[in-house]
C-alpha cells in the first residue's frame, strides 16, 4: 500500500521558492531545504527530484505568479502608454522599497547566477524576458496606433530597452541603498516615450 504524503507539495514548493529567491541556488543546501520546508530529504527527492529540479520548479512557480499581473496591467482597454508608465514606476518603487529590494527579482537573480552555465535555467530566463518584451511591445504598438506614441518611435526597440531597464532596476535596487538611483533611471527612460 502506498503511503500518503504527510505534507502539502504546493506549500513546500512555495517555501522552496522563497528560500531560493532570498538565498540563491548555490547558497541553499539540501540541509537548508530540509530545515526550511520541514520535510525529509527523501520526501523532497521523491516529490521534486533533485535540488536543481526543485529550483527550476520554484522558478516556474515564480513566473506563473508574476506574469498574470503584468498581462493585466499592460492589456487594459483604453490608452496604453499610462499602463506602460505605471509598470515601469511600479518596478522602480518595488526595487527601491527597503522591505522588498534585497530579494531582487528571482528571474534576474537566476540570470546572474545560473543562466551563463545552466541551459535549463537560461531557457526559463529567456522565456520570461520574451514574455515581458512581447507584452511591452504589444502595449507600445497599441499606444502608437492610438496616437500616444510618436510615429517615428520603434515599439520593438522601446520594448527591449524597457525590458533591460526593468531587469536592471531589480539588480541595481537589490545592490544599492540609494532609492534615487532606480527612480531617476526609470523617469529618464520614460522620457523617451514622449
PDB file of C-alpha atoms in Angstrom:
ATOM      1  CA  UNK A   1       0.000   0.000   0.000  1.00  0.00           C
ATOM      2  CA  UNK A   2       1.380   3.413  -0.983  1.00  0.00           C
ATOM      3  CA  UNK A   3       1.961   5.907   1.789  1.00  0.00           C
ATOM      4  CA  UNK A   4       0.150   9.213   1.600  1.00  0.00           C
ATOM      5  CA  UNK A   5       2.162  12.415   1.656  1.00  0.00           C
ATOM      6  CA  UNK A   6       2.252  13.991   5.086  1.00  0.00           C
ATOM      7  CA  UNK A   7       2.914  17.456   3.671  1.00  0.00           C
ATOM      8  CA  UNK A   8       1.406  19.772   1.114  1.00  0.00           C
ATOM      9  CA  UNK A   9       3.631  19.723  -2.003  1.00  0.00           C
ATOM     10  CA  UNK A  10       2.298  23.115  -3.136  1.00  0.00           C
ATOM     11  CA  UNK A  11       3.141  24.727   0.223  1.00  0.00           C
ATOM     12  CA  UNK A  12       6.558  23.051   0.151  1.00  0.00           C
ATOM     13  CA  UNK A  13       7.210  24.370  -3.365  1.00  0.00           C
ATOM     14  CA  UNK A  14       6.235  27.871  -2.255  1.00  0.00           C
ATOM     15  CA  UNK A  15       8.553  27.620   0.751  1.00  0.00           C
ATOM     16  CA  UNK A  16      11.391  26.445  -1.508  1.00  0.00           C
ATOM     17  CA  UNK A  17      10.722  29.339  -3.876  1.00  0.00           C
ATOM     18  CA  UNK A  18      11.005  31.820  -1.002  1.00  0.00           C
ATOM     19  CA  UNK A  19      14.254  30.287   0.243  1.00  0.00           C
ATOM     20  CA  UNK A  20      15.878  30.090  -3.192  1.00  0.00           C
ATOM     21  CA  UNK A  21      14.712  33.632  -4.003  1.00  0.00           C
ATOM     22  CA  UNK A  22      16.228  35.005  -0.813  1.00  0.00           C
ATOM     23  CA  UNK A  23      19.478  32.997  -0.785  1.00  0.00           C
ATOM     24  CA  UNK A  24      20.125  31.863  -4.366  1.00  0.00           C
ATOM     25  CA  UNK A  25      20.794  28.397  -5.719  1.00  0.00           C
ATOM     26  CA  UNK A  26      24.382  27.819  -4.622  1.00  0.00           C
ATOM     27  CA  UNK A  27      23.909  29.274  -1.117  1.00  0.00           C
ATOM     28  CA  UNK A  28      20.930  26.980  -0.451  1.00  0.00           C
ATOM     29  CA  UNK A  29      21.954  23.489   0.606  1.00  0.00           C
ATOM     30  CA  UNK A  30      19.773  20.411   0.735  1.00  0.00           C
ATOM     31  CA  UNK A  31      20.033  20.657   4.540  1.00  0.00           C
ATOM     32  CA  UNK A  32      18.687  24.229   4.328  1.00  0.00           C
ATOM     33  CA  UNK A  33      15.751  22.990   2.265  1.00  0.00           C
ATOM     34  CA  UNK A  34      15.006  20.155   4.694  1.00  0.00           C
ATOM     35  CA  UNK A  35      15.003  22.586   7.619  1.00  0.00           C
ATOM     36  CA  UNK A  36      13.019  25.310   5.836  1.00  0.00           C
ATOM     37  CA  UNK A  37      10.422  23.031   4.270  1.00  0.00           C
ATOM     38  CA  UNK A  38      10.096  20.882   7.385  1.00  0.00           C
ATOM     39  CA  UNK A  39      10.145  17.654   5.389  1.00  0.00           C
ATOM     40  CA  UNK A  40      12.720  14.921   4.973  1.00  0.00           C
ATOM     41  CA  UNK A  41      15.334  14.764   2.279  1.00  0.00           C
ATOM     42  CA  UNK A  42      13.830  11.563   0.859  1.00  0.00           C
ATOM     43  CA  UNK A  43      10.416  13.255   0.581  1.00  0.00           C
ATOM     44  CA  UNK A  44      11.955  16.213  -1.245  1.00  0.00           C
ATOM     45  CA  UNK A  45      13.694  13.902  -3.719  1.00  0.00           C
ATOM     46  CA  UNK A  46      10.594  11.723  -4.176  1.00  0.00           C
ATOM     47  CA  UNK A  47       8.320  14.718  -4.787  1.00  0.00           C
ATOM     48  CA  UNK A  48      10.521  17.205  -6.606  1.00  0.00           C
ATOM     49  CA  UNK A  49      13.595  15.325  -7.785  1.00  0.00           C
ATOM     50  CA  UNK A  50      16.993  16.909  -7.324  1.00  0.00           C
ATOM     51  CA  UNK A  51      17.746  20.299  -5.793  1.00  0.00           C
ATOM     52  CA  UNK A  52      18.171  21.603  -9.335  1.00  0.00           C
ATOM     53  CA  UNK A  53      14.759  20.292 -10.414  1.00  0.00           C
ATOM     54  CA  UNK A  54      13.192  21.838  -7.314  1.00  0.00           C
ATOM     55  CA  UNK A  55      14.851  25.153  -8.129  1.00  0.00           C
ATOM     56  CA  UNK A  56      13.532  25.094 -11.698  1.00  0.00           C
ATOM     57  CA  UNK A  57      10.027  24.269 -10.480  1.00  0.00           C
ATOM     58  CA  UNK A  58      10.261  27.153  -7.987  1.00  0.00           C
ATOM     59  CA  UNK A  59      11.353  29.463 -10.812  1.00  0.00           C
ATOM     60  CA  UNK A  60       8.409  28.287 -12.917  1.00  0.00           C
ATOM     61  CA  UNK A  61       6.065  28.958  -9.994  1.00  0.00           C
ATOM     62  CA  UNK A  62       7.518  32.455  -9.579  1.00  0.00           C
ATOM     63  CA  UNK A  63       6.918  33.258 -13.233  1.00  0.00           C
ATOM     64  CA  UNK A  64       3.385  31.830 -13.154  1.00  0.00           C
ATOM     65  CA  UNK A  65       2.533  34.085 -10.231  1.00  0.00           C
ATOM     66  CA  UNK A  66       4.029  37.253 -11.743  1.00  0.00           C
ATOM     67  CA  UNK A  67       3.038  37.026 -15.407  1.00  0.00           C
ATOM     68  CA  UNK A  68      -0.753  37.446 -14.978  1.00  0.00           C
ATOM     69  CA  UNK A  69      -0.307  40.741 -13.109  1.00  0.00           C
ATOM     70  CA  UNK A  70       1.863  42.172 -15.867  1.00  0.00           C
ATOM     71  CA  UNK A  71      -0.570  40.947 -18.519  1.00  0.00           C
ATOM     72  CA  UNK A  72      -3.477  42.640 -16.692  1.00  0.00           C
ATOM     73  CA  UNK A  73      -1.542  45.880 -16.318  1.00  0.00           C
ATOM     74  CA  UNK A  74      -0.454  46.107 -19.950  1.00  0.00           C
ATOM     75  CA  UNK A  75      -3.638  44.822 -21.571  1.00  0.00           C
ATOM     76  CA  UNK A  76      -6.179  47.188 -20.065  1.00  0.00           C
ATOM     77  CA  UNK A  77      -8.561  48.826 -22.533  1.00  0.00           C
ATOM     78  CA  UNK A  78      -8.086  52.488 -23.305  1.00  0.00           C
ATOM     79  CA  UNK A  79      -4.831  54.432 -23.508  1.00  0.00           C
ATOM     80  CA  UNK A  80      -1.818  52.103 -23.386  1.00  0.00           C
ATOM     81  CA  UNK A  81       1.031  54.457 -22.558  1.00  0.00           C
ATOM     82  CA  UNK A  82      -0.171  55.215 -18.997  1.00  0.00           C
ATOM     83  CA  UNK A  83      -0.131  51.470 -18.314  1.00  0.00           C
ATOM     84  CA  UNK A  84       3.454  51.148 -19.586  1.00  0.00           C
ATOM     85  CA  UNK A  85       4.496  54.103 -17.416  1.00  0.00           C
ATOM     86  CA  UNK A  86       2.736  52.601 -14.398  1.00  0.00           C
ATOM     87  CA  UNK A  87       4.559  49.270 -14.852  1.00  0.00           C
ATOM     88  CA  UNK A  88       7.955  50.977 -15.050  1.00  0.00           C
ATOM     89  CA  UNK A  89       7.182  53.080 -11.981  1.00  0.00           C
ATOM     90  CA  UNK A  90       5.941  50.008 -10.080  1.00  0.00           C
ATOM     91  CA  UNK A  91       9.171  48.154 -10.831  1.00  0.00           C
ATOM     92  CA  UNK A  92      11.175  51.188  -9.697  1.00  0.00           C
ATOM     93  CA  UNK A  93       9.157  51.557  -6.489  1.00  0.00           C
ATOM     94  CA  UNK A  94       9.466  47.855  -5.662  1.00  0.00           C
ATOM     95  CA  UNK A  95      13.189  47.936  -6.429  1.00  0.00           C
ATOM     96  CA  UNK A  96      13.661  50.877  -4.059  1.00  0.00           C
ATOM     97  CA  UNK A  97      11.406  49.522  -1.296  1.00  0.00           C
ATOM     98  CA  UNK A  98      13.626  48.612   1.681  1.00  0.00           C
ATOM     99  CA  UNK A  99      11.404  45.656   2.573  1.00  0.00           C
ATOM    100  CA  UNK A 100      11.435  44.155  -0.939  1.00  0.00           C
ATOM    101  CA  UNK A 101      14.603  45.278  -2.674  1.00  0.00           C
ATOM    102  CA  UNK A 102      17.039  42.814  -1.107  1.00  0.00           C
ATOM    103  CA  UNK A 103      15.265  39.871  -2.719  1.00  0.00           C
ATOM    104  CA  UNK A 104      15.523  41.384  -6.169  1.00  0.00           C
ATOM    105  CA  UNK A 105      13.799  39.527  -8.976  1.00  0.00           C
ATOM    106  CA  UNK A 106      14.021  35.736  -8.955  1.00  0.00           C
ATOM    107  CA  UNK A 107      14.418  35.721 -12.754  1.00  0.00           C
ATOM    108  CA  UNK A 108      17.165  38.379 -12.693  1.00  0.00           C
ATOM    109  CA  UNK A 109      18.866  36.543  -9.832  1.00  0.00           C
ATOM    110  CA  UNK A 110      18.756  33.330 -11.882  1.00  0.00           C
ATOM    111  CA  UNK A 111      20.082  35.138 -14.943  1.00  0.00           C
ATOM    112  CA  UNK A 112      23.107  36.331 -12.978  1.00  0.00           C
ATOM    113  CA  UNK A 113      23.772  33.153 -11.014  1.00  0.00           C
ATOM    114  CA  UNK A 114      22.829  30.212 -13.230  1.00  0.00           C
ATOM    115  CA  UNK A 115      21.960  31.193 -16.800  1.00  0.00           C
ATOM    116  CA  UNK A 116      25.558  31.566 -18.049  1.00  0.00           C
ATOM    117  CA  UNK A 117      26.265  27.858 -17.380  1.00  0.00           C
ATOM    118  CA  UNK A 118      22.864  26.198 -16.911  1.00  0.00           C
ATOM    119  CA  UNK A 119      20.889  25.710 -20.156  1.00  0.00           C
ATOM    120  CA  UNK A 120      17.612  24.824 -18.384  1.00  0.00           C
ATOM    121  CA  UNK A 121      17.775  27.962 -16.244  1.00  0.00           C
ATOM    122  CA  UNK A 122      18.813  30.051 -19.260  1.00  0.00           C
ATOM    123  CA  UNK A 123      15.772  28.824 -21.243  1.00  0.00           C
ATOM    124  CA  UNK A 124      13.448  29.866 -18.422  1.00  0.00           C
ATOM    125  CA  UNK A 125      15.086  33.282 -18.135  1.00  0.00           C
ATOM    126  CA  UNK A 126      14.797  33.820 -21.901  1.00  0.00           C
ATOM    127  CA  UNK A 127      11.171  32.689 -21.832  1.00  0.00           C
ATOM    128  CA  UNK A 128      10.389  35.204 -19.095  1.00  0.00           C
ATOM    129  CA  UNK A 129      12.164  38.005 -20.911  1.00  0.00           C
ATOM    130  CA  UNK A 130      10.467  37.125 -24.210  1.00  0.00           C
ATOM    131  CA  UNK A 131       7.105  37.251 -22.463  1.00  0.00           C
ATOM    132  CA  UNK A 132       7.750  40.647 -20.855  1.00  0.00           C
ATOM    133  CA  UNK A 133       9.121  42.039 -24.107  1.00  0.00           C
ATOM    134  CA  UNK A 134       6.062  40.803 -26.017  1.00  0.00           C
ATOM    135  CA  UNK A 135       3.671  42.395 -23.516  1.00  0.00           C
ATOM    136  CA  UNK A 136       5.550  45.704 -23.636  1.00  0.00           C
ATOM    137  CA  UNK A 137       5.778  45.589 -27.441  1.00  0.00           C
ATOM    138  CA  UNK A 138       2.050  44.942 -27.783  1.00  0.00           C
ATOM    139  CA  UNK A 139       1.222  47.821 -25.435  1.00  0.00           C
ATOM    140  CA  UNK A 140       3.559  50.169 -27.308  1.00  0.00           C
ATOM    141  CA  UNK A 141       2.122  49.145 -30.697  1.00  0.00           C
ATOM    142  CA  UNK A 142      -1.342  49.956 -29.306  1.00  0.00           C
ATOM    143  CA  UNK A 143      -0.057  53.258 -27.946  1.00  0.00           C
ATOM    144  CA  UNK A 144       1.344  54.172 -31.348  1.00  0.00           C
ATOM    145  CA  UNK A 145      -1.860  53.158 -33.137  1.00  0.00           C
ATOM    146  CA  UNK A 146      -3.849  55.325 -30.713  1.00  0.00           C
ATOM    147  CA  UNK A 147      -1.563  58.331 -31.297  1.00  0.00           C
ATOM    148  CA  UNK A 148       0.025  58.234 -27.836  1.00  0.00           C
ATOM    149  CA  UNK A 149       3.498  57.346 -29.095  1.00  0.00           C
ATOM    150  CA  UNK A 150       5.139  59.320 -31.919  1.00  0.00           C
ATOM    151  CA  UNK A 151       5.124  57.557 -35.293  1.00  0.00           C
ATOM    152  CA  UNK A 152       8.923  57.738 -35.562  1.00  0.00           C
ATOM    153  CA  UNK A 153       9.445  55.524 -32.498  1.00  0.00           C
ATOM    154  CA  UNK A 154      10.076  51.803 -32.917  1.00  0.00           C
ATOM    155  CA  UNK A 155       7.839  49.904 -30.460  1.00  0.00           C
ATOM    156  CA  UNK A 156      10.033  46.782 -30.529  1.00  0.00           C
ATOM    157  CA  UNK A 157      13.239  48.683 -29.785  1.00  0.00           C
ATOM    158  CA  UNK A 158      11.497  50.601 -27.000  1.00  0.00           C
ATOM    159  CA  UNK A 159      10.101  47.358 -25.556  1.00  0.00           C
ATOM    160  CA  UNK A 160      13.589  45.867 -25.495  1.00  0.00           C
ATOM    161  CA  UNK A 161      15.008  48.961 -23.836  1.00  0.00           C
ATOM    162  CA  UNK A 162      12.257  48.836 -21.200  1.00  0.00           C
ATOM    163  CA  UNK A 163      12.836  45.107 -20.586  1.00  0.00           C
ATOM    164  CA  UNK A 164      16.530  45.756 -19.952  1.00  0.00           C
ATOM    165  CA  UNK A 165      15.626  48.716 -17.756  1.00  0.00           C
ATOM    166  CA  UNK A 166      13.140  46.688 -15.687  1.00  0.00           C
ATOM    167  CA  UNK A 167      15.652  43.900 -15.097  1.00  0.00           C
ATOM    168  CA  UNK A 168      18.381  46.440 -14.381  1.00  0.00           C
ATOM    169  CA  UNK A 169      16.165  48.202 -11.857  1.00  0.00           C
ATOM    170  CA  UNK A 170      15.819  44.907  -9.986  1.00  0.00           C
ATOM    171  CA  UNK A 171      19.555  44.263  -9.952  1.00  0.00           C
ATOM    172  CA  UNK A 172      20.605  47.794  -9.020  1.00  0.00           C
ATOM    173  CA  UNK A 173      17.791  48.101  -6.481  1.00  0.00           C
ATOM    174  CA  UNK A 174      18.948  44.911  -4.796  1.00  0.00           C
ATOM    175  CA  UNK A 175      22.539  46.100  -4.503  1.00  0.00           C
ATOM    176  CA  UNK A 176      22.138  49.844  -3.920  1.00  0.00           C
ATOM    177  CA  UNK A 177      20.846  51.564  -0.810  1.00  0.00           C
ATOM    178  CA  UNK A 178      20.159  54.732  -2.837  1.00  0.00           C
ATOM    179  CA  UNK A 179      16.499  54.617  -3.982  1.00  0.00           C
ATOM    180  CA  UNK A 180      17.031  57.700  -6.126  1.00  0.00           C
ATOM    181  CA  UNK A 181      19.260  55.700  -8.441  1.00  0.00           C
ATOM    182  CA  UNK A 182      16.431  53.450  -9.667  1.00  0.00           C
ATOM    183  CA  UNK A 183      13.749  56.140  -9.608  1.00  0.00           C
ATOM    184  CA  UNK A 184      15.854  58.571 -11.654  1.00  0.00           C
ATOM    185  CA  UNK A 185      16.732  55.884 -14.200  1.00  0.00           C
ATOM    186  CA  UNK A 186      13.073  54.924 -14.575  1.00  0.00           C
ATOM    187  CA  UNK A 187      11.950  58.511 -15.113  1.00  0.00           C
ATOM    188  CA  UNK A 188      14.730  59.160 -17.631  1.00  0.00           C
ATOM    189  CA  UNK A 189      13.705  56.075 -19.597  1.00  0.00           C
ATOM    190  CA  UNK A 190      10.057  57.131 -19.519  1.00  0.00           C
ATOM    191  CA  UNK A 191      11.045  60.481 -21.028  1.00  0.00           C
ATOM    192  CA  UNK A 192      11.991  58.547 -24.176  1.00  0.00           C
ATOM    193  CA  UNK A 193       8.321  57.687 -24.647  1.00  0.00           C
ATOM    194  CA  UNK A 194       7.305  61.350 -25.066  1.00  0.00           C
TER     195      UNK A 194
END
